[in-house]
XYZ file of C-alpha atoms in Angstrom:
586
model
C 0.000 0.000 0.000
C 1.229 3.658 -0.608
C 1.891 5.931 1.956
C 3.073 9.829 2.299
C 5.641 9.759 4.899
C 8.498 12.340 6.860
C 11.707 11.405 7.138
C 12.961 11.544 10.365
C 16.546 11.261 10.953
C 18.319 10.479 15.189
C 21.179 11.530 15.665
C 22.758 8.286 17.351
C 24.512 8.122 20.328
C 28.346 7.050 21.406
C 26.913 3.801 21.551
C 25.422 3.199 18.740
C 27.380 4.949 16.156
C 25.631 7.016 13.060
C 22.549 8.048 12.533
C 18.961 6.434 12.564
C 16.489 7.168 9.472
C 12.908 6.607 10.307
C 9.797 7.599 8.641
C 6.799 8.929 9.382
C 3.326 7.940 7.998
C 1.143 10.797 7.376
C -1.294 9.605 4.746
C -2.814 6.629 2.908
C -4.051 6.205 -0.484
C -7.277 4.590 -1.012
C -8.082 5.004 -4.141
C -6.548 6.687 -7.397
C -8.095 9.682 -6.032
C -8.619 9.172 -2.444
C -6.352 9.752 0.117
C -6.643 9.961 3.981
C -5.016 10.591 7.117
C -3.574 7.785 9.010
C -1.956 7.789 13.084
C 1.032 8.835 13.378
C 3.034 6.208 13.050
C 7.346 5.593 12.694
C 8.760 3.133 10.887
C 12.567 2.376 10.480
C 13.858 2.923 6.895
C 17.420 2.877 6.576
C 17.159 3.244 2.467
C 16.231 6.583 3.342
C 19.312 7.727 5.030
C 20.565 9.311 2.123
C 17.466 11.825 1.713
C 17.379 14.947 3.597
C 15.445 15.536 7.097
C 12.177 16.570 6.450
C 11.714 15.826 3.219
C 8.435 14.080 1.572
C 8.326 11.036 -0.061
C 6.062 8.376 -1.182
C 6.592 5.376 0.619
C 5.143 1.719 -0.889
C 4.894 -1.027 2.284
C 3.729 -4.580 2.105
C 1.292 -6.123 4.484
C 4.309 -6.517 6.872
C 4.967 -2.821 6.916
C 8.389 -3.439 5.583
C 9.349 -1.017 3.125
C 9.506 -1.849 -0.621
C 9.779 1.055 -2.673
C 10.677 4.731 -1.819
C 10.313 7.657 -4.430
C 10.548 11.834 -3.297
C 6.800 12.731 -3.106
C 7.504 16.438 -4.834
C 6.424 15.670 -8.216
C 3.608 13.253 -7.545
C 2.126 15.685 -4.899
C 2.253 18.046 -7.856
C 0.509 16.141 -9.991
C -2.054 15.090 -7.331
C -2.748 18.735 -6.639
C -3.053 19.263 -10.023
C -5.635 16.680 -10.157
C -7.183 18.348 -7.274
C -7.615 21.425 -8.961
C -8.761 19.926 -12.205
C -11.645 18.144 -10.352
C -12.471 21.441 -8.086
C -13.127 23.098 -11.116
C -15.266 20.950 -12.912
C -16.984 20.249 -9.710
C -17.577 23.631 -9.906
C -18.821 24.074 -13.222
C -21.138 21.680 -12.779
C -22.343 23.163 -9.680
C -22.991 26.186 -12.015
C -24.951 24.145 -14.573
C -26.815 22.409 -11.856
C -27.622 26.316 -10.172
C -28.524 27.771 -13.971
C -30.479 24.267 -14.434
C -32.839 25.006 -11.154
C -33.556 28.629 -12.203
C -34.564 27.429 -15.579
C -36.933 24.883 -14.278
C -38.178 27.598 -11.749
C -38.797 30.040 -14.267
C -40.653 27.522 -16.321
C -42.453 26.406 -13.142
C -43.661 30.195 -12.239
C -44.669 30.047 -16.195
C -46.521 27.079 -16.844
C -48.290 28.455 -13.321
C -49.236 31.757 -14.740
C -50.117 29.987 -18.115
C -52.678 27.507 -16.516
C -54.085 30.481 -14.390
C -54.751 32.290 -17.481
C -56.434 29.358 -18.912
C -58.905 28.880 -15.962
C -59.578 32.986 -16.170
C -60.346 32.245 -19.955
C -62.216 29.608 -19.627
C -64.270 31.564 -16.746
C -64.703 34.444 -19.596
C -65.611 31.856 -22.109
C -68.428 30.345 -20.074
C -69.405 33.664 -18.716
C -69.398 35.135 -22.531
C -71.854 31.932 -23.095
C -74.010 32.409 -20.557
C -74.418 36.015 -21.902
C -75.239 34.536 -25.711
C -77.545 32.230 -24.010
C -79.181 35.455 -21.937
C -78.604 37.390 -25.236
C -80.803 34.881 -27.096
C -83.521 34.683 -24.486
C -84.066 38.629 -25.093
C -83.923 38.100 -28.877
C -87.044 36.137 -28.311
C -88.372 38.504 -26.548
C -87.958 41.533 -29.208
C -88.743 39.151 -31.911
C -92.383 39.113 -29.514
C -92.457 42.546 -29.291
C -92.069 43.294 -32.515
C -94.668 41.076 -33.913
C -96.851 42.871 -31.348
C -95.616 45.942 -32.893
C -96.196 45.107 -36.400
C -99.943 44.209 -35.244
C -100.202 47.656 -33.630
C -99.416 49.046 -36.696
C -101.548 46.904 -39.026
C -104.558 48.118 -36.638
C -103.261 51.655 -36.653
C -102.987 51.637 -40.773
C -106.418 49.901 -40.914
C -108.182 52.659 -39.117
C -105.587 54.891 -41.132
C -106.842 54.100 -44.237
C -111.294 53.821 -43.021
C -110.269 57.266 -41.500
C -108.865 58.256 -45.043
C -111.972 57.026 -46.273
C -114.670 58.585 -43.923
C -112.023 61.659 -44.597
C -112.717 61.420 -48.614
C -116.815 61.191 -47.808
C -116.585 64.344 -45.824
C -114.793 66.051 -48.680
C -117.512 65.092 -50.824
C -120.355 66.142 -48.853
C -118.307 69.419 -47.996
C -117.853 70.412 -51.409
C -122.219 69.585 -51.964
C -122.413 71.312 -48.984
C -120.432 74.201 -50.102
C -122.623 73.728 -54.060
C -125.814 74.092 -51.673
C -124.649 76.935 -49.419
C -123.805 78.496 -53.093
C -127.418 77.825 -53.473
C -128.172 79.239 -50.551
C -127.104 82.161 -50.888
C -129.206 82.299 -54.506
C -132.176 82.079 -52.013
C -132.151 78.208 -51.771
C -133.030 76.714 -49.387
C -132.658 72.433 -48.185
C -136.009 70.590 -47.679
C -137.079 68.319 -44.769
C -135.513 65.295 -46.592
C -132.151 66.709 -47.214
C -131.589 68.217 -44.004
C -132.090 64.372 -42.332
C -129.958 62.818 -44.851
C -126.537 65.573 -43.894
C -127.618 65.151 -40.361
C -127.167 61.043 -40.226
C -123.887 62.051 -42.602
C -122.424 64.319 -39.806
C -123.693 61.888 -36.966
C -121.826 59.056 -39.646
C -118.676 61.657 -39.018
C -118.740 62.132 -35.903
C -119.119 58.676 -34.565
C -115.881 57.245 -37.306
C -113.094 59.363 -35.540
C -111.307 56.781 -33.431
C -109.748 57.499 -30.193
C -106.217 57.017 -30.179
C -105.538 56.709 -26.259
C -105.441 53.368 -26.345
C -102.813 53.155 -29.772
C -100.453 55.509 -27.547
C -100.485 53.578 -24.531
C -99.460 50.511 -26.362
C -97.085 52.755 -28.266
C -95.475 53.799 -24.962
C -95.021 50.264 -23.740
C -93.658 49.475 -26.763
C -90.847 52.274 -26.105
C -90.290 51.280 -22.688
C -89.852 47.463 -23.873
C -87.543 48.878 -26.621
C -85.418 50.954 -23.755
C -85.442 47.948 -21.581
C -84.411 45.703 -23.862
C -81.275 48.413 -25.031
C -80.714 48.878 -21.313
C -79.978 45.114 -21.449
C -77.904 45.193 -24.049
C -75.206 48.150 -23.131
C -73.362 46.393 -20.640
C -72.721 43.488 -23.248
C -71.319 46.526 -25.245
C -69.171 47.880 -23.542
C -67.838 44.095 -22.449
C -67.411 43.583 -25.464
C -65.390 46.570 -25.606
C -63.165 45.583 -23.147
C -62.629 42.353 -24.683
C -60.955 44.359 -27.659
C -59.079 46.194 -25.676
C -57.526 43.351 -24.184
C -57.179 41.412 -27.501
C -55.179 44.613 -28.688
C -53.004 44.470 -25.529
C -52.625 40.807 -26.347
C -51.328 41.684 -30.327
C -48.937 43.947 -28.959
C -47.826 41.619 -26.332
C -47.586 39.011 -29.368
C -45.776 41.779 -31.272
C -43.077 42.722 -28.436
C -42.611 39.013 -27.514
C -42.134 38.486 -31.686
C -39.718 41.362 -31.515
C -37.911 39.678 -28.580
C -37.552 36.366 -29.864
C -36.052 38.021 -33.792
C -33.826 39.645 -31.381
C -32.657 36.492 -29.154
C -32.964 34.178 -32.506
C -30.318 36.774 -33.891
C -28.147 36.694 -30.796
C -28.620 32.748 -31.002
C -27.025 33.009 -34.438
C -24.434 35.444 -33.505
C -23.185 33.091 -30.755
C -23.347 30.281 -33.087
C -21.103 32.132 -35.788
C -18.931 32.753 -32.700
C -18.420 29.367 -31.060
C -17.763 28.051 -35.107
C -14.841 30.538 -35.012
C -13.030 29.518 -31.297
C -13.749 26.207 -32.556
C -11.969 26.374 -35.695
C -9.331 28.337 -34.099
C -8.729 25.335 -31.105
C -8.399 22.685 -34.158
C -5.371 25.166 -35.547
C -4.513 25.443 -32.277
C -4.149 21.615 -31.397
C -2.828 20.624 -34.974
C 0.160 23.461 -33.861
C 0.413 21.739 -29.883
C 0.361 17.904 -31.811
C 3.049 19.524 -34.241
C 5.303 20.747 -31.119
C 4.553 17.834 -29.102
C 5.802 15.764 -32.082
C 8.994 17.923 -32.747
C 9.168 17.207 -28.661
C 9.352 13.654 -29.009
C 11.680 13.646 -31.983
C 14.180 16.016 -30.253
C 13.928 13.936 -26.916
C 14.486 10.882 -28.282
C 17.743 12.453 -29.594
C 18.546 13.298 -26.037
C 17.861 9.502 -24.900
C 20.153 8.023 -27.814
C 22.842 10.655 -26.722
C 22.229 9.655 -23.171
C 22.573 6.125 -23.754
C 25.760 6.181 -25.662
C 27.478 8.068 -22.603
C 26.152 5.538 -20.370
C 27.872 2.796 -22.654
C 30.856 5.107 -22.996
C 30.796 5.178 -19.674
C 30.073 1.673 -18.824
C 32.668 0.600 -21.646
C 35.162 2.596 -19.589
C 33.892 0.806 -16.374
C 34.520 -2.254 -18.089
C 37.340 -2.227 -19.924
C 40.807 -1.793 -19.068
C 42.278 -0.330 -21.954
C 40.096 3.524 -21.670
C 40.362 5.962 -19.014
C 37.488 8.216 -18.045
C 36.664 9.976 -14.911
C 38.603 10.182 -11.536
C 41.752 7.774 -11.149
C 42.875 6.131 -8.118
C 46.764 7.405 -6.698
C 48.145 3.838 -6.333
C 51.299 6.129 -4.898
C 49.245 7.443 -2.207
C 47.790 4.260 -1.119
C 51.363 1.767 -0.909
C 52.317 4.847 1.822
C 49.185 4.381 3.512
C 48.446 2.648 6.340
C 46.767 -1.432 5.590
C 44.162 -1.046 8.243
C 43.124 2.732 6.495
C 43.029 1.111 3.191
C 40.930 -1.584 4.366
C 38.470 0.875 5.960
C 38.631 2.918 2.621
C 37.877 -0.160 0.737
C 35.406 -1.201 3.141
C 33.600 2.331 3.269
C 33.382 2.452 -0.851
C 32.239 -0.730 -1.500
C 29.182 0.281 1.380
C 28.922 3.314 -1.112
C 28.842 1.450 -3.801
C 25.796 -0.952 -2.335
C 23.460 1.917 -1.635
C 24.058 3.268 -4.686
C 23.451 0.024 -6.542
C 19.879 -0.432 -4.611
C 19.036 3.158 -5.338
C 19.720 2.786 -8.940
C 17.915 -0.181 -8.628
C 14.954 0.899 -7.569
C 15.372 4.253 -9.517
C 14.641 1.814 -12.792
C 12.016 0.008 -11.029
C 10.391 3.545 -10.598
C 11.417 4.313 -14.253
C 9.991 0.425 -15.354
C 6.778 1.818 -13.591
C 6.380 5.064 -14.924
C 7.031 3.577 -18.442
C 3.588 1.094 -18.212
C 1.349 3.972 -16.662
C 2.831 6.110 -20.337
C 1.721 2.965 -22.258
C -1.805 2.861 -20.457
C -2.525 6.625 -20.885
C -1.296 6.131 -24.222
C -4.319 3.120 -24.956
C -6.639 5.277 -22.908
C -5.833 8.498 -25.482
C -6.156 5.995 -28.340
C -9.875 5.199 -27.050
C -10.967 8.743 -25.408
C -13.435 10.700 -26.551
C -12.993 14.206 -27.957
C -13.603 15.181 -24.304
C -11.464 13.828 -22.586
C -8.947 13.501 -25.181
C -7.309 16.935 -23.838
C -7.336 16.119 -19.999
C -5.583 12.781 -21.123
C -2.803 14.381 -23.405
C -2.117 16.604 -20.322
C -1.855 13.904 -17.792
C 0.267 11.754 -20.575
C 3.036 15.038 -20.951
C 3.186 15.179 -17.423
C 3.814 11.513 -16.886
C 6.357 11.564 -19.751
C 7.622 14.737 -18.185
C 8.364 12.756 -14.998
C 9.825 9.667 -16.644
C 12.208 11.908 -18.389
C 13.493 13.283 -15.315
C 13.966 10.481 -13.851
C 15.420 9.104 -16.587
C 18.017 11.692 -16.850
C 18.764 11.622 -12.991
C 19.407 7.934 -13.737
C 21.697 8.551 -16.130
C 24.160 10.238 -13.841
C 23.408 7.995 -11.021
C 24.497 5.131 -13.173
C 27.738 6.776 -14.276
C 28.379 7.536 -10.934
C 27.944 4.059 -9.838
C 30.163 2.997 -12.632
C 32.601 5.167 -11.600
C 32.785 4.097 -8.064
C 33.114 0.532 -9.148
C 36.102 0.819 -11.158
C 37.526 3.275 -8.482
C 36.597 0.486 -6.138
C 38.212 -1.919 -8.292
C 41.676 0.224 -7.927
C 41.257 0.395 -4.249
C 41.003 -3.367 -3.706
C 44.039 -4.132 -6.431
C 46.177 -1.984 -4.738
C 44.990 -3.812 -1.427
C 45.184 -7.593 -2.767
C 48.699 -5.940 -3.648
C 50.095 -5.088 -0.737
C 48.063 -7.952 1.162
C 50.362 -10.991 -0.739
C 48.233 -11.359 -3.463
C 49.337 -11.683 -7.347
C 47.407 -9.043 -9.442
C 47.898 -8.305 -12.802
C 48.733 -4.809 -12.925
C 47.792 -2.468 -16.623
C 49.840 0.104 -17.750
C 47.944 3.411 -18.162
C 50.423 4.728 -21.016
C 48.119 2.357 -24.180
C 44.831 3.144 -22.169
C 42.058 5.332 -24.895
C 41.062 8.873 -23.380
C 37.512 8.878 -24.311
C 36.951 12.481 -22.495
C 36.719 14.721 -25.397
C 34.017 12.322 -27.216
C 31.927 12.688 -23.556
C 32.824 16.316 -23.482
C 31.122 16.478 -27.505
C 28.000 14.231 -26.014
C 27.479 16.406 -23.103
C 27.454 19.711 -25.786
C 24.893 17.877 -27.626
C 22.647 16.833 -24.846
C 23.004 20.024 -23.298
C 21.552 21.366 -26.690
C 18.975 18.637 -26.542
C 17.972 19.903 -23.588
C 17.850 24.084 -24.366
C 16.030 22.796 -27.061
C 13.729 20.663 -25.232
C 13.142 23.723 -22.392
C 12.490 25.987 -25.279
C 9.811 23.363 -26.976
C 8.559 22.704 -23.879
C 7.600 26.509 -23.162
C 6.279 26.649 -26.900
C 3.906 23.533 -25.956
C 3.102 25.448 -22.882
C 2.204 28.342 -24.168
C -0.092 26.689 -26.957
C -1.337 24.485 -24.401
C -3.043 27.472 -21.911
C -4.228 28.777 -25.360
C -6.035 25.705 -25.893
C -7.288 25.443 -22.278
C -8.171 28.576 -23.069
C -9.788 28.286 -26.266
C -11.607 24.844 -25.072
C -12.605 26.795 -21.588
C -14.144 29.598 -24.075
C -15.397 26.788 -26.223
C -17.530 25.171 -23.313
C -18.555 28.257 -22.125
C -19.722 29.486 -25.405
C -21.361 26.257 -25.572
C -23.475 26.200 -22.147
C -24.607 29.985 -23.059
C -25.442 29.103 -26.334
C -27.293 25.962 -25.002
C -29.027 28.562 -22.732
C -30.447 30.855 -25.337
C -31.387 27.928 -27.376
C -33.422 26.964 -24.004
C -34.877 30.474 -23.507
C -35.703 30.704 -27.667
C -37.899 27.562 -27.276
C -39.496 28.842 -24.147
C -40.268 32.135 -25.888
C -41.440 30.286 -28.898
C -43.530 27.956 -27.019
C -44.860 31.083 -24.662
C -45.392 33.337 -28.445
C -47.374 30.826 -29.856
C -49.511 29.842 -26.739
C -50.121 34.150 -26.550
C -50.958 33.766 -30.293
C -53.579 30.773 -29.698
C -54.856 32.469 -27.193
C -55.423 35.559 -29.088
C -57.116 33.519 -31.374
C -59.211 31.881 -29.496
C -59.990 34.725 -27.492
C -60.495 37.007 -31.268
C -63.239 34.138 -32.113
C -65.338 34.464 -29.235
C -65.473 38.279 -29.317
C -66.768 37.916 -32.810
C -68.947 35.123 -32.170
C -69.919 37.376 -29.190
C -70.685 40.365 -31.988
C -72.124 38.929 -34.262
C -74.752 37.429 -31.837
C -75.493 41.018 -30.200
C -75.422 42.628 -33.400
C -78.049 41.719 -34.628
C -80.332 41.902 -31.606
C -79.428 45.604 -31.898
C -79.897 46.056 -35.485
C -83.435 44.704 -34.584
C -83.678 46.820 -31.704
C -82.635 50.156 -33.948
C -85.243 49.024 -36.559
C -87.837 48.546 -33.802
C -87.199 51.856 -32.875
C -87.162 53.721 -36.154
C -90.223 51.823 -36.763
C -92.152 52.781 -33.631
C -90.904 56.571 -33.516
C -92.211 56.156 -37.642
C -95.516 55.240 -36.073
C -95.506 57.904 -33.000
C -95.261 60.375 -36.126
C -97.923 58.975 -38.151
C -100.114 58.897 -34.392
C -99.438 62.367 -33.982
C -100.616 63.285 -37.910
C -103.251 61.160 -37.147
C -104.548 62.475 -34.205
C -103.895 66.304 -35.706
C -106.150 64.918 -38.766
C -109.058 63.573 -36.231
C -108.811 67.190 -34.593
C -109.130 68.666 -37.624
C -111.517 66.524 -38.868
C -114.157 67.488 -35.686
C -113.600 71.058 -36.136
C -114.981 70.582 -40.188
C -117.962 68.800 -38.683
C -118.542 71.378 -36.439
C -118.301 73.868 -38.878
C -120.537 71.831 -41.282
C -123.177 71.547 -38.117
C -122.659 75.111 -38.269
C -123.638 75.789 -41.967
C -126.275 72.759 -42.180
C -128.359 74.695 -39.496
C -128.151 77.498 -41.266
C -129.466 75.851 -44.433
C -132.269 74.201 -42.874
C -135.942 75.603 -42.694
C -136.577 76.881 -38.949
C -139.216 74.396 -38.166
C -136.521 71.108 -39.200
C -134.208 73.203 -36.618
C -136.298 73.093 -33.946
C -137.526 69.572 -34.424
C -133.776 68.587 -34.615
């Protein structure tokens, strides 16, 4: 199991000689991703003597909490934290999504509320508007009755119309004989007995054949009142029906803004669009430039590697063979005037060296075996990932292959170095077997190869690798934040665009529910019209018709006055004409 541990180093005592390395536990990994805090616990770990007090490292224990692997915890806790913040923020973005998502579905809540509120207030107009075509209809029936009542009114009135234009017509007549016999008259003639009966029953005839018309008005009147009644009635549908066009033209220019508004958000949809087409065909230059680099990268650092490796075999050729000389020479001189027991100690002391730094470089390439199969299994991952996480697994792979190239090169010295000690061992101890009573074979340096200026010419080129490399590396940097930058701008775009697509269906939906409604609502006010229209056409006629016969009363009654004063006059006349004894008999 992996731990994050402190290493601890005691100082020993008299006693016990150098120092003691310990380590610390701190932390536990769970999980790829999961780490937690563990007790305090020490254990010994005297492969860590040669790191520093203090320092972090990753510690891997079996179950018998004996330590198996050590690594310095710098760069992984780097790329953990990294991790971290990677996950923080797209925790965080979704929290955003998740925040914009509820006020969405509130807003469409408090909508579809309002929406089915207006629906029940319509349909409590639409019955109401009913019941008022239904009432409406009822008092349609009713004109329609009074106006048959009406029209017999004034069939009566134009019967006794036309016997009074008759009777009217006799009385001419007999006015103009009377007027031939007054003519007479005044010759000296004079009417007999006979004559003077027959104009008497005439005028009597008059007299009696002018109808009252008392009765005629009083129906007239109700008729009026019936007529006012019934228009009484009918205002307040009117002017209800006036306020339902005035809220269908609030409604059109509701339906007109909220057309406006969605042109105007359907434009901005489009503009956004154009916009998010652009970043994105700027982040595909942008990645075919960072897979360019990254390329050039890899070409450049394999160069590095191959120069590398052939110093390590120059290095381990010099190691191994007897005939080249490289590196830092033991003074054979110095050592047959030294002491035996110091040369023992010295030969003891570097081939201790020599042991810890053959387990370190040991389990440096176990670390760099390790790092080599997680590159291979982010590479298969990349090969299958998606375009979205195809980015977040490029970054995690150049990090990775960032580390194993570090390592790598730290290797590479740590191998030379251990090379280096083993063939400066190797003098020690010949020098030692010498002067101990041993034969050894002793090589003259004078026909050894000097292979120093070929490392010197290796070491220019890798240090060119490597400006080379730091300078690619910035390149790739710099083109990477542009594409977290362009892909940040790209998702962003995205989620605002997938917003206003969101709020262009909700006005859509909302435009053509106002529009239905409209509609609907438009039908009813005509259906509502054209049912009290003509109700008040028939009431307008009913009253043209009755105020036509209130005229024709009042020439009517005018004619019956006149009609009494001509029969008085002819009483008048007739009296005068008749022989005094008829008079006083009448």
């Amino acid at each position: 199991m992996l731990y994050l541990a402190e290493v601890q180093k005691q100082k020993g005592g008299l006693l016990s000689g150098g120092a003691k390395t310990e380590l610390k536990l701190l932390a536990c990994q769970r999980t790829d991703q999961n780490w937690s805090t563990v007790s305090e616990e020490v254990i010994a770990a005297e492969d860590a003597s040669k790191l520093n007090d203090g320092a972090l490292v990753l510690v891997e224990l079996n179950p018998n909490r004996q330590v198996q692997r050590i690594q310095e915890a710098g760069r992984p806790l780097v790329n953990i934290l990294q991790n971290f913040s990677r996950q923080l923020e797209k925790f965080k973005l979704k929290e955003d999504e998740i925040d914009q998502w509820k006020q969405s579905l509130t807003f469409q809540a408090q909508e579809l509320n309002r929406r089915e509120m207006d629906m029940e207030v319509r349909s409590e107009q639409l019955q109401q508007l009913e019941d008022e075509v239904q009432h409406l209809e009822e008092q349609k029936q009713e004109v329609d009755t009074s106006r048959q009542e009406i029209e017999r009114l004034q069939g009566e009135i134009e019967r006794n119309r036309q016997e009074l234009e008759g009777a009217w017509e006799h009385l001419r007549g007999e006015q103009r004989r009377l007027e031939e016999r007054q003519a007479d008259f005044q010759q000296g003639t004079v009417l007999d007995e006979e004559q003077s009966r027959v104009m008497s029953e005439l005028l009597d005839r008059l007299s009696s054949r002018v109808t009252p018309t008392e009765k005629v008005r009083e129906h007239l009147h109700l008729a009026f009142e019936l007529v006012e009644k019934q228009q009484a009635t009918l205002i307040p549908h009117w002017q209800k029906l006036e306020e339902h066009k005035s809220a269908i033209a609030q409604q059109q220019e509701e339906v007109e803004r909220l057309s406006q508004t969605f042109s105007d958000r359907q434009n901005a949809c489009q503009e956004a669009q154009n916009s998010l087409v652009q970043q994105t065909a700027q982040l595909q230059i942008n990645t075919a430039d960072l897979t360019s680099k990254q390329e050039y990268s890899r070409l450049v650092k394999e160069q590095l590697r191959n120069a590398e490796e052939l110093y390590q075999q120059i290095h381990s050729l010099a190691a191994t063979s007897s005939d080249v000389v490289l590196g830092k020479q033991a003074d054979v001189e110095a050592l047959d005037k030294m002491p035996l027991e110091e040369l023992q100690k010295i030969v003891q002391d570097l081939q201790h060296k020599l042991e810890i730094d053959a387990s370190f470089v040991h389990e440096q390439e176990q670390e760099l075996k390790y790092k080599q199969e997680a590159i291979e299994e982010l590479q298969t991952k990349l090969n299958q990932a998606s375009d979205h996480d195809h980015i977040n697994l490029e970054l995690e792979l150049t990090d990775e292959k960032d580390l194993y190239q570090m390592l790598n090169s730290s290797l590479v010295g740590q191998r030379r170095n251990m090379l280096q000690h083993q063939k400066f061992l190797k003098q020690h101890q010949a020098v030692l077997l010498r002067r101990q009573g041993h034969n050894v074979t002793e090589e003259e340096s004078n026909n050894k190869i000097n292979l120093e200026p070929i490392l010197l010419q290796i070491e220019t080129q890798r240090q060119q690798y490597s400006q080379e490399i730091q300078k690619l590396e910035r390149e790739i940097e710099q083109i990477r934040s542009g594409v977290e930058l362009n892909q940040g701008m790209i998702d962003n775009q995205t989620h605002d665009l997938d917003e206003k697509r969101q709020e262009l269906k909700t006005i859509e939906k909302n435009l053509l529910s106002l529009r239905r409604t409209t509609a609907e609502l438009s039908g009813q006010v005509n259906l509502y019209q054209e049912a009290l229209q003509p109700i008040q056409d028939s009431l307008d006629g009913l009253r043209q018709k009755l105020q036509g016969i209130a005229e024709s009363l009042d020439q009517f009654e005018e004619t019956g006055d006149y009609q009494v004063q001509a029969i008085a006059q002819l009483r008048h006349t007739l009296q005068s004409l008749m022989p005094q004894p008829v008079l006083l008999t009448s």
